[in-house]
Every structure is written in structure tokens, then in C-alpha cells.
JSON list of N, CA and C in Angstrom, two decimals:
[
{"chain": "B", "resi": 1, "resn": "MET", "atom": "N", "xyz": [19.84, 84.80, 98.05]},
{"chain": "B", "resi": 1, "resn": "MET", "atom": "CA", "xyz": [18.68, 84.59, 97.21]},
{"chain": "B", "resi": 1, "resn": "MET", "atom": "C", "xyz": [17.98, 85.91, 96.92]},
{"chain": "B", "resi": 2, "resn": "SER", "atom": "N", "xyz": [17.83, 86.74, 97.94]},
{"chain": "B", "resi": 2, "resn": "SER", "atom": "CA", "xyz": [17.16, 88.03, 97.74]},
{"chain": "B", "resi": 2, "resn": "SER", "atom": "C", "xyz": [17.95, 88.91, 96.78]},
{"chain": "B", "resi": 3, "resn": "GLY", "atom": "N", "xyz": [19.27, 88.93, 96.92]},
{"chain": "B", "resi": 3, "resn": "GLY", "atom": "CA", "xyz": [20.10, 89.72, 96.03]},
{"chain": "B", "resi": 3, "resn": "GLY", "atom": "C", "xyz": [19.99, 89.27, 94.59]},
{"chain": "B", "resi": 4, "resn": "LEU", "atom": "N", "xyz": [19.93, 87.96, 94.39]},
{"chain": "B", "resi": 4, "resn": "LEU", "atom": "CA", "xyz": [19.75, 87.42, 93.04]},
{"chain": "B", "resi": 4, "resn": "LEU", "atom": "C", "xyz": [18.40, 87.84, 92.48]},
{"chain": "B", "resi": 5, "resn": "TYR", "atom": "N", "xyz": [17.37, 87.76, 93.30]},
{"chain": "B", "resi": 5, "resn": "TYR", "atom": "CA", "xyz": [16.04, 88.18, 92.84]},
{"chain": "B", "resi": 5, "resn": "TYR", "atom": "C", "xyz": [16.04, 89.64, 92.40]},
{"chain": "B", "resi": 6, "resn": "TRP", "atom": "N", "xyz": [16.57, 90.52, 93.24]},
{"chain": "B", "resi": 6, "resn": "TRP", "atom": "CA", "xyz": [16.54, 91.95, 92.91]},
{"chain": "B", "resi": 6, "resn": "TRP", "atom": "C", "xyz": [17.45, 92.27, 91.73]},
{"chain": "B", "resi": 7, "resn": "GLY", "atom": "N", "xyz": [18.59, 91.61, 91.66]},
{"chain": "B", "resi": 7, "resn": "GLY", "atom": "CA", "xyz": [19.48, 91.82, 90.52]},
{"chain": "B", "resi": 7, "resn": "GLY", "atom": "C", "xyz": [18.85, 91.36, 89.21]},
{"chain": "B", "resi": 8, "resn": "LEU", "atom": "N", "xyz": [18.22, 90.20, 89.24]},
{"chain": "B", "resi": 8, "resn": "LEU", "atom": "CA", "xyz": [17.55, 89.67, 88.05]},
{"chain": "B", "resi": 8, "resn": "LEU", "atom": "C", "xyz": [16.40, 90.58, 87.64]},
{"chain": "B", "resi": 9, "resn": "THR", "atom": "N", "xyz": [15.64, 91.06, 88.62]},
{"chain": "B", "resi": 9, "resn": "THR", "atom": "CA", "xyz": [14.53, 91.97, 88.32]},
{"chain": "B", "resi": 9, "resn": "THR", "atom": "C", "xyz": [15.04, 93.26, 87.69]},
{"chain": "B", "resi": 10, "resn": "ALA", "atom": "N", "xyz": [16.12, 93.81, 88.24]},
{"chain": "B", "resi": 10, "resn": "ALA", "atom": "CA", "xyz": [16.70, 95.04, 87.69]},
{"chain": "B", "resi": 10, "resn": "ALA", "atom": "C", "xyz": [17.17, 94.82, 86.25]},
{"chain": "B", "resi": 11, "resn": "LEU", "atom": "N", "xyz": [17.82, 93.69, 86.00]},
{"chain": "B", "resi": 11, "resn": "LEU", "atom": "CA", "xyz": [18.29, 93.39, 84.65]},
{"chain": "B", "resi": 11, "resn": "LEU", "atom": "C", "xyz": [17.14, 93.26, 83.67]},
{"chain": "B", "resi": 12, "resn": "HIS", "atom": "N", "xyz": [16.04, 92.66, 84.11]},
{"chain": "B", "resi": 12, "resn": "HIS", "atom": "CA", "xyz": [14.86, 92.57, 83.25]},
{"chain": "B", "resi": 12, "resn": "HIS", "atom": "C", "xyz": [14.28, 93.95, 82.96]},
{"chain": "B", "resi": 13, "resn": "LEU", "atom": "N", "xyz": [14.22, 94.79, 83.97]},
{"chain": "B", "resi": 13, "resn": "LEU", "atom": "CA", "xyz": [13.70, 96.15, 83.77]},
{"chain": "B", "resi": 13, "resn": "LEU", "atom": "C", "xyz": [14.58, 96.97, 82.84]},
{"chain": "B", "resi": 14, "resn": "LEU", "atom": "N", "xyz": [15.88, 96.69, 82.87]},
{"chain": "B", "resi": 14, "resn": "LEU", "atom": "CA", "xyz": [16.82, 97.40, 82.01]},
{"chain": "B", "resi": 14, "resn": "LEU", "atom": "C", "xyz": [16.91, 96.79, 80.61]},
{"chain": "B", "resi": 15, "resn": "GLY", "atom": "N", "xyz": [16.17, 95.70, 80.39]},
{"chain": "B", "resi": 15, "resn": "GLY", "atom": "CA", "xyz": [16.17, 95.07, 79.08]},
{"chain": "B", "resi": 15, "resn": "GLY", "atom": "C", "xyz": [17.34, 94.15, 78.81]},
{"chain": "B", "resi": 16, "resn": "HIS", "atom": "N", "xyz": [17.98, 93.64, 79.87]},
{"chain": "B", "resi": 16, "resn": "HIS", "atom": "CA", "xyz": [19.13, 92.75, 79.70]},
{"chain": "B", "resi": 16, "resn": "HIS", "atom": "C", "xyz": [18.99, 91.47, 80.54]},
{"chain": "B", "resi": 17, "resn": "PRO", "atom": "N", "xyz": [17.92, 90.72, 80.33]},
{"chain": "B", "resi": 17, "resn": "PRO", "atom": "CA", "xyz": [17.74, 89.50, 81.11]},
{"chain": "B", "resi": 17, "resn": "PRO", "atom": "C", "xyz": [18.82, 88.45, 80.83]},
{"chain": "B", "resi": 18, "resn": "GLU", "atom": "N", "xyz": [19.49, 88.57, 79.69]},
{"chain": "B", "resi": 18, "resn": "GLU", "atom": "CA", "xyz": [20.52, 87.59, 79.32]},
{"chain": "B", "resi": 18, "resn": "GLU", "atom": "C", "xyz": [21.83, 87.79, 80.08]},
{"chain": "B", "resi": 19, "resn": "ALA", "atom": "N", "xyz": [21.94, 88.86, 80.85]},
{"chain": "B", "resi": 19, "resn": "ALA", "atom": "CA", "xyz": [23.18, 89.19, 81.55]},
{"chain": "B", "resi": 19, "resn": "ALA", "atom": "C", "xyz": [23.56, 88.14, 82.60]},
{"chain": "B", "resi": 20, "resn": "LEU", "atom": "N", "xyz": [22.59, 87.44, 83.14]},
{"chain": "B", "resi": 20, "resn": "LEU", "atom": "CA", "xyz": [22.87, 86.35, 84.07]},
{"chain": "B", "resi": 20, "resn": "LEU", "atom": "C", "xyz": [22.59, 85.03, 83.35]},
{"chain": "B", "resi": 21, "resn": "PRO", "atom": "N", "xyz": [23.57, 84.13, 83.33]},
{"chain": "B", "resi": 21, "resn": "PRO", "atom": "CA", "xyz": [23.38, 82.85, 82.65]},
{"chain": "B", "resi": 21, "resn": "PRO", "atom": "C", "xyz": [22.24, 82.04, 83.28]},
{"chain": "B", "resi": 22, "resn": "ARG", "atom": "N", "xyz": [21.22, 81.73, 82.48]},
{"chain": "B", "resi": 22, "resn": "ARG", "atom": "CA", "xyz": [20.02, 81.05, 82.97]},
{"chain": "B", "resi": 22, "resn": "ARG", "atom": "C", "xyz": [20.35, 79.75, 83.70]},
{"chain": "B", "resi": 23, "resn": "ALA", "atom": "N", "xyz": [21.20, 78.92, 83.11]},
{"chain": "B", "resi": 23, "resn": "ALA", "atom": "CA", "xyz": [21.53, 77.63, 83.72]},
{"chain": "B", "resi": 23, "resn": "ALA", "atom": "C", "xyz": [22.19, 77.80, 85.08]},
{"chain": "B", "resi": 24, "resn": "GLU", "atom": "N", "xyz": [23.03, 78.81, 85.22]},
{"chain": "B", "resi": 24, "resn": "GLU", "atom": "CA", "xyz": [23.70, 79.06, 86.50]},
{"chain": "B", "resi": 24, "resn": "GLU", "atom": "C", "xyz": [22.73, 79.59, 87.55]},
{"chain": "B", "resi": 25, "resn": "VAL", "atom": "N", "xyz": [21.79, 80.41, 87.12]},
{"chain": "B", "resi": 25, "resn": "VAL", "atom": "CA", "xyz": [20.77, 80.92, 88.04]},
{"chain": "B", "resi": 25, "resn": "VAL", "atom": "C", "xyz": [19.94, 79.74, 88.56]},
{"chain": "B", "resi": 26, "resn": "ILE", "atom": "N", "xyz": [19.51, 78.88, 87.66]},
{"chain": "B", "resi": 26, "resn": "ILE", "atom": "CA", "xyz": [18.72, 77.71, 88.06]},
{"chain": "B", "resi": 26, "resn": "ILE", "atom": "C", "xyz": [19.52, 76.83, 89.02]},
{"chain": "B", "resi": 27, "resn": "ALA", "atom": "N", "xyz": [20.77, 76.56, 88.68]},
{"chain": "B", "resi": 27, "resn": "ALA", "atom": "CA", "xyz": [21.61, 75.71, 89.53]},
{"chain": "B", "resi": 27, "resn": "ALA", "atom": "C", "xyz": [21.75, 76.29, 90.93]},
{"chain": "B", "resi": 28, "resn": "PHE", "atom": "N", "xyz": [21.95, 77.61, 91.03]},
{"chain": "B", "resi": 28, "resn": "PHE", "atom": "CA", "xyz": [22.08, 78.23, 92.35]},
{"chain": "B", "resi": 28, "resn": "PHE", "atom": "C", "xyz": [20.78, 78.10, 93.14]},
{"chain": "B", "resi": 29, "resn": "VAL", "atom": "N", "xyz": [19.66, 78.43, 92.51]},
{"chain": "B", "resi": 29, "resn": "VAL", "atom": "CA", "xyz": [18.37, 78.37, 93.21]},
{"chain": "B", "resi": 29, "resn": "VAL", "atom": "C", "xyz": [18.12, 76.96, 93.71]},
{"chain": "B", "resi": 30, "resn": "ILE", "atom": "N", "xyz": [18.30, 75.97, 92.86]},
{"chain": "B", "resi": 30, "resn": "ILE", "atom": "CA", "xyz": [18.05, 74.58, 93.25]},
{"chain": "B", "resi": 30, "resn": "ILE", "atom": "C", "xyz": [19.01, 74.15, 94.35]},
{"chain": "B", "resi": 31, "resn": "SER", "atom": "N", "xyz": [20.24, 74.66, 94.34]},
{"chain": "B", "resi": 31, "resn": "SER", "atom": "CA", "xyz": [21.21, 74.29, 95.38]},
{"chain": "B", "resi": 31, "resn": "SER", "atom": "C", "xyz": [20.81, 74.81, 96.76]},
{"chain": "B", "resi": 32, "resn": "CYS", "atom": "N", "xyz": [19.89, 75.76, 96.80]},
{"chain": "B", "resi": 32, "resn": "CYS", "atom": "CA", "xyz": [19.43, 76.34, 98.06]},
{"chain": "B", "resi": 32, "resn": "CYS", "atom": "C", "xyz": [18.18, 75.65, 98.60]},
{"chain": "B", "resi": 33, "resn": "GLN", "atom": "N", "xyz": [17.65, 74.68, 97.86]},
{"chain": "B", "resi": 33, "resn": "GLN", "atom": "CA", "xyz": [16.42, 74.01, 98.30]},
{"chain": "B", "resi": 33, "resn": "GLN", "atom": "C", "xyz": [16.73, 72.93, 99.33]},
{"chain": "B", "resi": 34, "resn": "HIS", "atom": "N", "xyz": [15.87, 72.84, 100.33]},
{"chain": "B", "resi": 34, "resn": "HIS", "atom": "CA", "xyz": [15.98, 71.82, 101.37]},
{"chain": "B", "resi": 34, "resn": "HIS", "atom": "C", "xyz": [15.07, 70.65, 101.03]},
{"chain": "B", "resi": 35, "resn": "GLU", "atom": "N", "xyz": [15.32, 69.52, 101.68]},
{"chain": "B", "resi": 35, "resn": "GLU", "atom": "CA", "xyz": [14.48, 68.34, 101.48]},
{"chain": "B", "resi": 35, "resn": "GLU", "atom": "C", "xyz": [13.03, 68.61, 101.86]},
{"chain": "B", "resi": 36, "resn": "ASN", "atom": "N", "xyz": [12.80, 69.57, 102.77]},
{"chain": "B", "resi": 36, "resn": "ASN", "atom": "CA", "xyz": [11.43, 69.86, 103.20]},
{"chain": "B", "resi": 36, "resn": "ASN", "atom": "C", "xyz": [10.65, 70.68, 102.17]},
{"chain": "B", "resi": 37, "resn": "GLY", "atom": "N", "xyz": [11.33, 71.13, 101.10]},
{"chain": "B", "resi": 37, "resn": "GLY", "atom": "CA", "xyz": [10.66, 71.89, 100.05]},
{"chain": "B", "resi": 37, "resn": "GLY", "atom": "C", "xyz": [10.95, 73.37, 100.07]},
{"chain": "B", "resi": 38, "resn": "GLY", "atom": "N", "xyz": [11.38, 73.91, 101.22]},
{"chain": "B", "resi": 38, "resn": "GLY", "atom": "CA", "xyz": [11.68, 75.33, 101.32]},
{"chain": "B", "resi": 38, "resn": "GLY", "atom": "C", "xyz": [13.07, 75.66, 100.79]},
{"chain": "B", "resi": 39, "resn": "PHE", "atom": "N", "xyz": [13.36, 76.95, 100.70]},
{"chain": "B", "resi": 39, "resn": "PHE", "atom": "CA", "xyz": [14.65, 77.42, 100.19]},
{"chain": "B", "resi": 39, "resn": "PHE", "atom": "C", "xyz": [15.32, 78.30, 101.23]},
{"chain": "B", "resi": 40, "resn": "GLY", "atom": "N", "xyz": [16.65, 78.20, 101.30]},
{"chain": "B", "resi": 40, "resn": "GLY", "atom": "CA", "xyz": [17.44, 79.07, 102.16]},
{"chain": "B", "resi": 40, "resn": "GLY", "atom": "C", "xyz": [18.03, 80.22, 101.37]},
{"chain": "B", "resi": 41, "resn": "ALA", "atom": "N", "xyz": [18.69, 81.12, 102.07]},
{"chain": "B", "resi": 41, "resn": "ALA", "atom": "CA", "xyz": [19.31, 82.29, 101.43]},
{"chain": "B", "resi": 41, "resn": "ALA", "atom": "C", "xyz": [20.48, 81.89, 100.54]},
{"chain": "B", "resi": 42, "resn": "ALA", "atom": "N", "xyz": [21.16, 80.82, 100.91]},
{"chain": "B", "resi": 42, "resn": "ALA", "atom": "CA", "xyz": [22.32, 80.31, 100.17]},
{"chain": "B", "resi": 42, "resn": "ALA", "atom": "C", "xyz": [22.43, 78.82, 100.49]},
{"chain": "B", "resi": 43, "resn": "PRO", "atom": "N", "xyz": [23.22, 78.08, 99.75]},
{"chain": "B", "resi": 43, "resn": "PRO", "atom": "CA", "xyz": [23.37, 76.65, 100.05]},
{"chain": "B", "resi": 43, "resn": "PRO", "atom": "C", "xyz": [23.79, 76.44, 101.51]},
{"chain": "B", "resi": 44, "resn": "GLY", "atom": "N", "xyz": [23.12, 75.53, 102.17]},
{"chain": "B", "resi": 44, "resn": "GLY", "atom": "CA", "xyz": [23.43, 75.22, 103.56]},
{"chain": "B", "resi": 44, "resn": "GLY", "atom": "C", "xyz": [22.70, 76.06, 104.59]},
{"chain": "B", "resi": 45, "resn": "HIS", "atom": "N", "xyz": [22.01, 77.10, 104.17]},
{"chain": "B", "resi": 45, "resn": "HIS", "atom": "CA", "xyz": [21.24, 77.93, 105.09]},
{"chain": "B", "resi": 45, "resn": "HIS", "atom": "C", "xyz": [19.86, 77.32, 105.32]},
{"chain": "B", "resi": 46, "resn": "ASP", "atom": "N", "xyz": [19.28, 77.61, 106.47]},
{"chain": "B", "resi": 46, "resn": "ASP", "atom": "CA", "xyz": [17.95, 77.10, 106.79]},
{"chain": "B", "resi": 46, "resn": "ASP", "atom": "C", "xyz": [16.91, 77.66, 105.83]},
{"chain": "B", "resi": 47, "resn": "ALA", "atom": "N", "xyz": [15.89, 76.85, 105.58]},
{"chain": "B", "resi": 47, "resn": "ALA", "atom": "CA", "xyz": [14.77, 77.30, 104.74]},
{"chain": "B", "resi": 47, "resn": "ALA", "atom": "C", "xyz": [14.01, 78.41, 105.47]},
{"chain": "B", "resi": 48, "resn": "HIS", "atom": "N", "xyz": [13.53, 79.37, 104.70]},
{"chain": "B", "resi": 48, "resn": "HIS", "atom": "CA", "xyz": [12.81, 80.51, 105.26]},
{"chain": "B", "resi": 48, "resn": "HIS", "atom": "C", "xyz": [11.79, 80.96, 104.22]},
{"chain": "B", "resi": 49, "resn": "MET", "atom": "N", "xyz": [10.67, 81.46, 104.67]},
{"chain": "B", "resi": 49, "resn": "MET", "atom": "CA", "xyz": [9.60, 81.88, 103.76]},
{"chain": "B", "resi": 49, "resn": "MET", "atom": "C", "xyz": [10.08, 82.95, 102.77]},
{"chain": "B", "resi": 50, "resn": "LEU", "atom": "N", "xyz": [10.83, 83.94, 103.25]},
{"chain": "B", "resi": 50, "resn": "LEU", "atom": "CA", "xyz": [11.30, 85.02, 102.38]},
{"chain": "B", "resi": 50, "resn": "LEU", "atom": "C", "xyz": [12.11, 84.47, 101.21]},
{"chain": "B", "resi": 51, "resn": "TYR", "atom": "N", "xyz": [13.05, 83.57, 101.50]},
{"chain": "B", "resi": 51, "resn": "TYR", "atom": "CA", "xyz": [13.91, 83.05, 100.44]},
{"chain": "B", "resi": 51, "resn": "TYR", "atom": "C", "xyz": [13.17, 82.05, 99.56]},
{"chain": "B", "resi": 52, "resn": "THR", "atom": "N", "xyz": [12.19, 81.37, 100.12]},
{"chain": "B", "resi": 52, "resn": "THR", "atom": "CA", "xyz": [11.37, 80.47, 99.31]},
{"chain": "B", "resi": 52, "resn": "THR", "atom": "C", "xyz": [10.57, 81.27, 98.29]},
{"chain": "B", "resi": 53, "resn": "VAL", "atom": "N", "xyz": [9.98, 82.36, 98.72]},
{"chain": "B", "resi": 53, "resn": "VAL", "atom": "CA", "xyz": [9.23, 83.22, 97.80]},
{"chain": "B", "resi": 53, "resn": "VAL", "atom": "C", "xyz": [10.17, 83.79, 96.73]},
{"chain": "B", "resi": 54, "resn": "SER", "atom": "N", "xyz": [11.35, 84.24, 97.13]},
{"chain": "B", "resi": 54, "resn": "SER", "atom": "CA", "xyz": [12.31, 84.77, 96.16]},
{"chain": "B", "resi": 54, "resn": "SER", "atom": "C", "xyz": [12.72, 83.70, 95.16]},
{"chain": "B", "resi": 55, "resn": "ALA", "atom": "N", "xyz": [12.95, 82.48, 95.63]},
{"chain": "B", "resi": 55, "resn": "ALA", "atom": "CA", "xyz": [13.34, 81.39, 94.74]},
{"chain": "B", "resi": 55, "resn": "ALA", "atom": "C", "xyz": [12.26, 81.12, 93.70]},
{"chain": "B", "resi": 56, "resn": "ILE", "atom": "N", "xyz": [11.02, 81.09, 94.14]},
{"chain": "B", "resi": 56, "resn": "ILE", "atom": "CA", "xyz": [9.91, 80.84, 93.21]},
{"chain": "B", "resi": 56, "resn": "ILE", "atom": "C", "xyz": [9.77, 82.00, 92.23]},
{"chain": "B", "resi": 57, "resn": "GLN", "atom": "N", "xyz": [9.93, 83.22, 92.71]},
{"chain": "B", "resi": 57, "resn": "GLN", "atom": "CA", "xyz": [9.86, 84.39, 91.81]},
{"chain": "B", "resi": 57, "resn": "GLN", "atom": "C", "xyz": [10.98, 84.35, 90.77]},
{"chain": "B", "resi": 58, "resn": "ILE", "atom": "N", "xyz": [12.16, 83.96, 91.17]},
{"chain": "B", "resi": 58, "resn": "ILE", "atom": "CA", "xyz": [13.28, 83.85, 90.24]},
{"chain": "B", "resi": 58, "resn": "ILE", "atom": "C", "xyz": [12.97, 82.82, 89.16]},
{"chain": "B", "resi": 59, "resn": "LEU", "atom": "N", "xyz": [12.55, 81.63, 89.59]},
{"chain": "B", "resi": 59, "resn": "LEU", "atom": "CA", "xyz": [12.25, 80.58, 88.63]},
{"chain": "B", "resi": 59, "resn": "LEU", "atom": "C", "xyz": [11.11, 80.98, 87.70]},
{"chain": "B", "resi": 60, "resn": "ALA", "atom": "N", "xyz": [10.12, 81.67, 88.23]},
{"chain": "B", "resi": 60, "resn": "ALA", "atom": "CA", "xyz": [9.00, 82.13, 87.39]},
{"chain": "B", "resi": 60, "resn": "ALA", "atom": "C", "xyz": [9.48, 83.17, 86.38]},
{"chain": "B", "resi": 61, "resn": "THR", "atom": "N", "xyz": [10.34, 84.08, 86.81]},
{"chain": "B", "resi": 61, "resn": "THR", "atom": "CA", "xyz": [10.84, 85.14, 85.94]},
{"chain": "B", "resi": 61, "resn": "THR", "atom": "C", "xyz": [11.60, 84.57, 84.74]},
{"chain": "B", "resi": 62, "resn": "ILE", "atom": "N", "xyz": [12.35, 83.49, 84.97]},
{"chain": "B", "resi": 62, "resn": "ILE", "atom": "CA", "xyz": [13.14, 82.92, 83.87]},
{"chain": "B", "resi": 62, "resn": "ILE", "atom": "C", "xyz": [12.44, 81.69, 83.27]},
{"chain": "B", "resi": 63, "resn": "ASP", "atom": "N", "xyz": [11.15, 81.56, 83.53]},
{"chain": "B", "resi": 63, "resn": "ASP", "atom": "CA", "xyz": [10.34, 80.47, 82.97]},
{"chain": "B", "resi": 63, "resn": "ASP", "atom": "C", "xyz": [10.96, 79.11, 83.25]},
{"chain": "B", "resi": 64, "resn": "ALA", "atom": "N", "xyz": [11.27, 78.87, 84.52]},
{"chain": "B", "resi": 64, "resn": "ALA", "atom": "CA", "xyz": [11.94, 77.63, 84.91]},
{"chain": "B", "resi": 64, "resn": "ALA", "atom": "C", "xyz": [11.24, 76.91, 86.06]},
{"chain": "B", "resi": 65, "resn": "LEU", "atom": "N", "xyz": [9.97, 77.19, 86.29]},
{"chain": "B", "resi": 65, "resn": "LEU", "atom": "CA", "xyz": [9.27, 76.51, 87.39]},
{"chain": "B", "resi": 65, "resn": "LEU", "atom": "C", "xyz": [9.25, 75.00, 87.21]},
{"chain": "B", "resi": 66, "resn": "ASP", "atom": "N", "xyz": [9.28, 74.52, 85.97]},
{"chain": "B", "resi": 66, "resn": "ASP", "atom": "CA", "xyz": [9.27, 73.08, 85.73]},
{"chain": "B", "resi": 66, "resn": "ASP", "atom": "C", "xyz": [10.52, 72.39, 86.27]},
{"chain": "B", "resi": 67, "resn": "GLU", "atom": "N", "xyz": [11.57, 73.15, 86.53]},
{"chain": "B", "resi": 67, "resn": "GLU", "atom": "CA", "xyz": [12.79, 72.58, 87.12]},
{"chain": "B", "resi": 67, "resn": "GLU", "atom": "C", "xyz": [12.49, 71.93, 88.47]},
{"chain": "B", "resi": 68, "resn": "LEU", "atom": "N", "xyz": [11.48, 72.42, 89.16]},
{"chain": "B", "resi": 68, "resn": "LEU", "atom": "CA", "xyz": [11.13, 71.86, 90.47]},
{"chain": "B", "resi": 68, "resn": "LEU", "atom": "C", "xyz": [10.58, 70.46, 90.35]},
{"chain": "B", "resi": 69, "resn": "ASP", "atom": "N", "xyz": [10.05, 70.10, 89.18]},
{"chain": "B", "resi": 69, "resn": "ASP", "atom": "CA", "xyz": [9.43, 68.79, 88.99]},
{"chain": "B", "resi": 69, "resn": "ASP", "atom": "C", "xyz": [10.38, 67.74, 88.45]},
{"chain": "B", "resi": 70, "resn": "LEU", "atom": "N", "xyz": [11.65, 68.08, 88.26]},
{"chain": "B", "resi": 70, "resn": "LEU", "atom": "CA", "xyz": [12.62, 67.10, 87.80]},
{"chain": "B", "resi": 70, "resn": "LEU", "atom": "C", "xyz": [12.89, 66.09, 88.92]},
{"chain": "B", "resi": 71, "resn": "PRO", "atom": "N", "xyz": [13.29, 64.88, 88.57]},
{"chain": "B", "resi": 71, "resn": "PRO", "atom": "CA", "xyz": [13.55, 63.84, 89.58]},
{"chain": "B", "resi": 71, "resn": "PRO", "atom": "C", "xyz": [14.51, 64.32, 90.68]},
{"chain": "B", "resi": 72, "resn": "GLY", "atom": "N", "xyz": [14.16, 63.99, 91.91]},
{"chain": "B", "resi": 72, "resn": "GLY", "atom": "CA", "xyz": [15.00, 64.32, 93.05]},
{"chain": "B", "resi": 72, "resn": "GLY", "atom": "C", "xyz": [14.80, 65.70, 93.62]},
{"chain": "B", "resi": 73, "resn": "ARG", "atom": "N", "xyz": [13.87, 66.47, 93.07]},
{"chain": "B", "resi": 73, "resn": "ARG", "atom": "CA", "xyz": [13.68, 67.85, 93.54]},
{"chain": "B", "resi": 73, "resn": "ARG", "atom": "C", "xyz": [12.39, 68.04, 94.33]},
{"chain": "B", "resi": 74, "resn": "GLY", "atom": "N", "xyz": [11.57, 67.03, 94.41]},
{"chain": "B", "resi": 74, "resn": "GLY", "atom": "CA", "xyz": [10.38, 67.11, 95.25]},
{"chain": "B", "resi": 74, "resn": "GLY", "atom": "C", "xyz": [9.14, 67.65, 94.60]},
{"chain": "B", "resi": 75, "resn": "GLY", "atom": "N", "xyz": [9.28, 68.44, 93.58]},
{"chain": "B", "resi": 75, "resn": "GLY", "atom": "CA", "xyz": [8.13, 68.95, 92.86]},
{"chain": "B", "resi": 75, "resn": "GLY", "atom": "C", "xyz": [7.53, 70.21, 93.46]},
{"chain": "B", "resi": 76, "resn": "LYS", "atom": "N", "xyz": [6.67, 70.82, 92.68]},
{"chain": "B", "resi": 76, "resn": "LYS", "atom": "CA", "xyz": [6.00, 72.05, 93.11]},
{"chain": "B", "resi": 76, "resn": "LYS", "atom": "C", "xyz": [5.10, 71.80, 94.31]},
{"chain": "B", "resi": 77, "resn": "ASP", "atom": "N", "xyz": [4.52, 70.60, 94.38]},
{"chain": "B", "resi": 77, "resn": "ASP", "atom": "CA", "xyz": [3.63, 70.29, 95.50]},
{"chain": "B", "resi": 77, "resn": "ASP", "atom": "C", "xyz": [4.38, 70.32, 96.83]},
{"chain": "B", "resi": 78, "resn": "LYS", "atom": "N", "xyz": [5.63, 69.87, 96.83]},
{"chain": "B", "resi": 78, "resn": "LYS", "atom": "CA", "xyz": [6.42, 69.87, 98.07]},
{"chain": "B", "resi": 78, "resn": "LYS", "atom": "C", "xyz": [6.72, 71.31, 98.51]},
{"chain": "B", "resi": 79, "resn": "VAL", "atom": "N", "xyz": [7.02, 72.17, 97.56]},
{"chain": "B", "resi": 79, "resn": "VAL", "atom": "CA", "xyz": [7.25, 73.58, 97.88]},
{"chain": "B", "resi": 79, "resn": "VAL", "atom": "C", "xyz": [5.96, 74.18, 98.44]},
{"chain": "B", "resi": 80, "resn": "GLY", "atom": "N", "xyz": [4.85, 73.88, 97.78]},
{"chain": "B", "resi": 80, "resn": "GLY", "atom": "CA", "xyz": [3.55, 74.38, 98.24]},
{"chain": "B", "resi": 80, "resn": "GLY", "atom": "C", "xyz": [3.20, 73.89, 99.63]},
{"chain": "B", "resi": 81, "resn": "ALA", "atom": "N", "xyz": [3.50, 72.63, 99.91]},
{"chain": "B", "resi": 81, "resn": "ALA", "atom": "CA", "xyz": [3.21, 72.07, 101.23]},
{"chain": "B", "resi": 81, "resn": "ALA", "atom": "C", "xyz": [4.07, 72.75, 102.30]},
{"chain": "B", "resi": 82, "resn": "TRP", "atom": "N", "xyz": [5.31, 73.08, 101.95]},
{"chain": "B", "resi": 82, "resn": "TRP", "atom": "CA", "xyz": [6.18, 73.74, 102.92]},
{"chain": "B", "resi": 82, "resn": "TRP", "atom": "C", "xyz": [5.66, 75.13, 103.26]},
{"chain": "B", "resi": 83, "resn": "THR", "atom": "N", "xyz": [5.16, 75.84, 102.24]},
{"chain": "B", "resi": 83, "resn": "THR", "atom": "CA", "xyz": [4.69, 77.19, 102.49]},
{"chain": "B", "resi": 83, "resn": "THR", "atom": "C", "xyz": [3.39, 77.16, 103.24]}
]
């Protein structure tokens, strides 16, 4: 998750945010979310504050925070409660 965040940030700074497919970035981030609302470093990893912050930063960078509110994802409130 951290590597994706830094890579995405670098691509934005270089003026190439399109270099990473948005749908695939969203799918990866969501695949790292736990039922408790937190995010792990990769699918199957335990939720951790560092990776949760990175996940939220990634979704915010690509204007995808609303993805958290889709059915079955728990919503932004669940992420907030976990933090």
C-alpha cells in the first residue's frame, strides 16, 4: 500500500497520473480493506494505521473516496471509527 501511494504521488508530480489504471488502483485498495474498516499493506495482511492512512490518501488523490460508501464496503464512517 505504501509503495502504491508513493508511486502514485510521484506520477502525479511528474504529470502522468494516468500511468496507473484508476480502476485497478481502486480494486487493489479495496481488496486490502478489513471488515473492521482498516486497511492492510496487501490483501490478507492485518489492518494497520499506516496502511489505512495510505489507502485513504490514494483514494483521495484519484477522487475515489465515494468507493468506500458502495454496498458491502462499510462506508467512510467505518474507516473513521477504526482510526
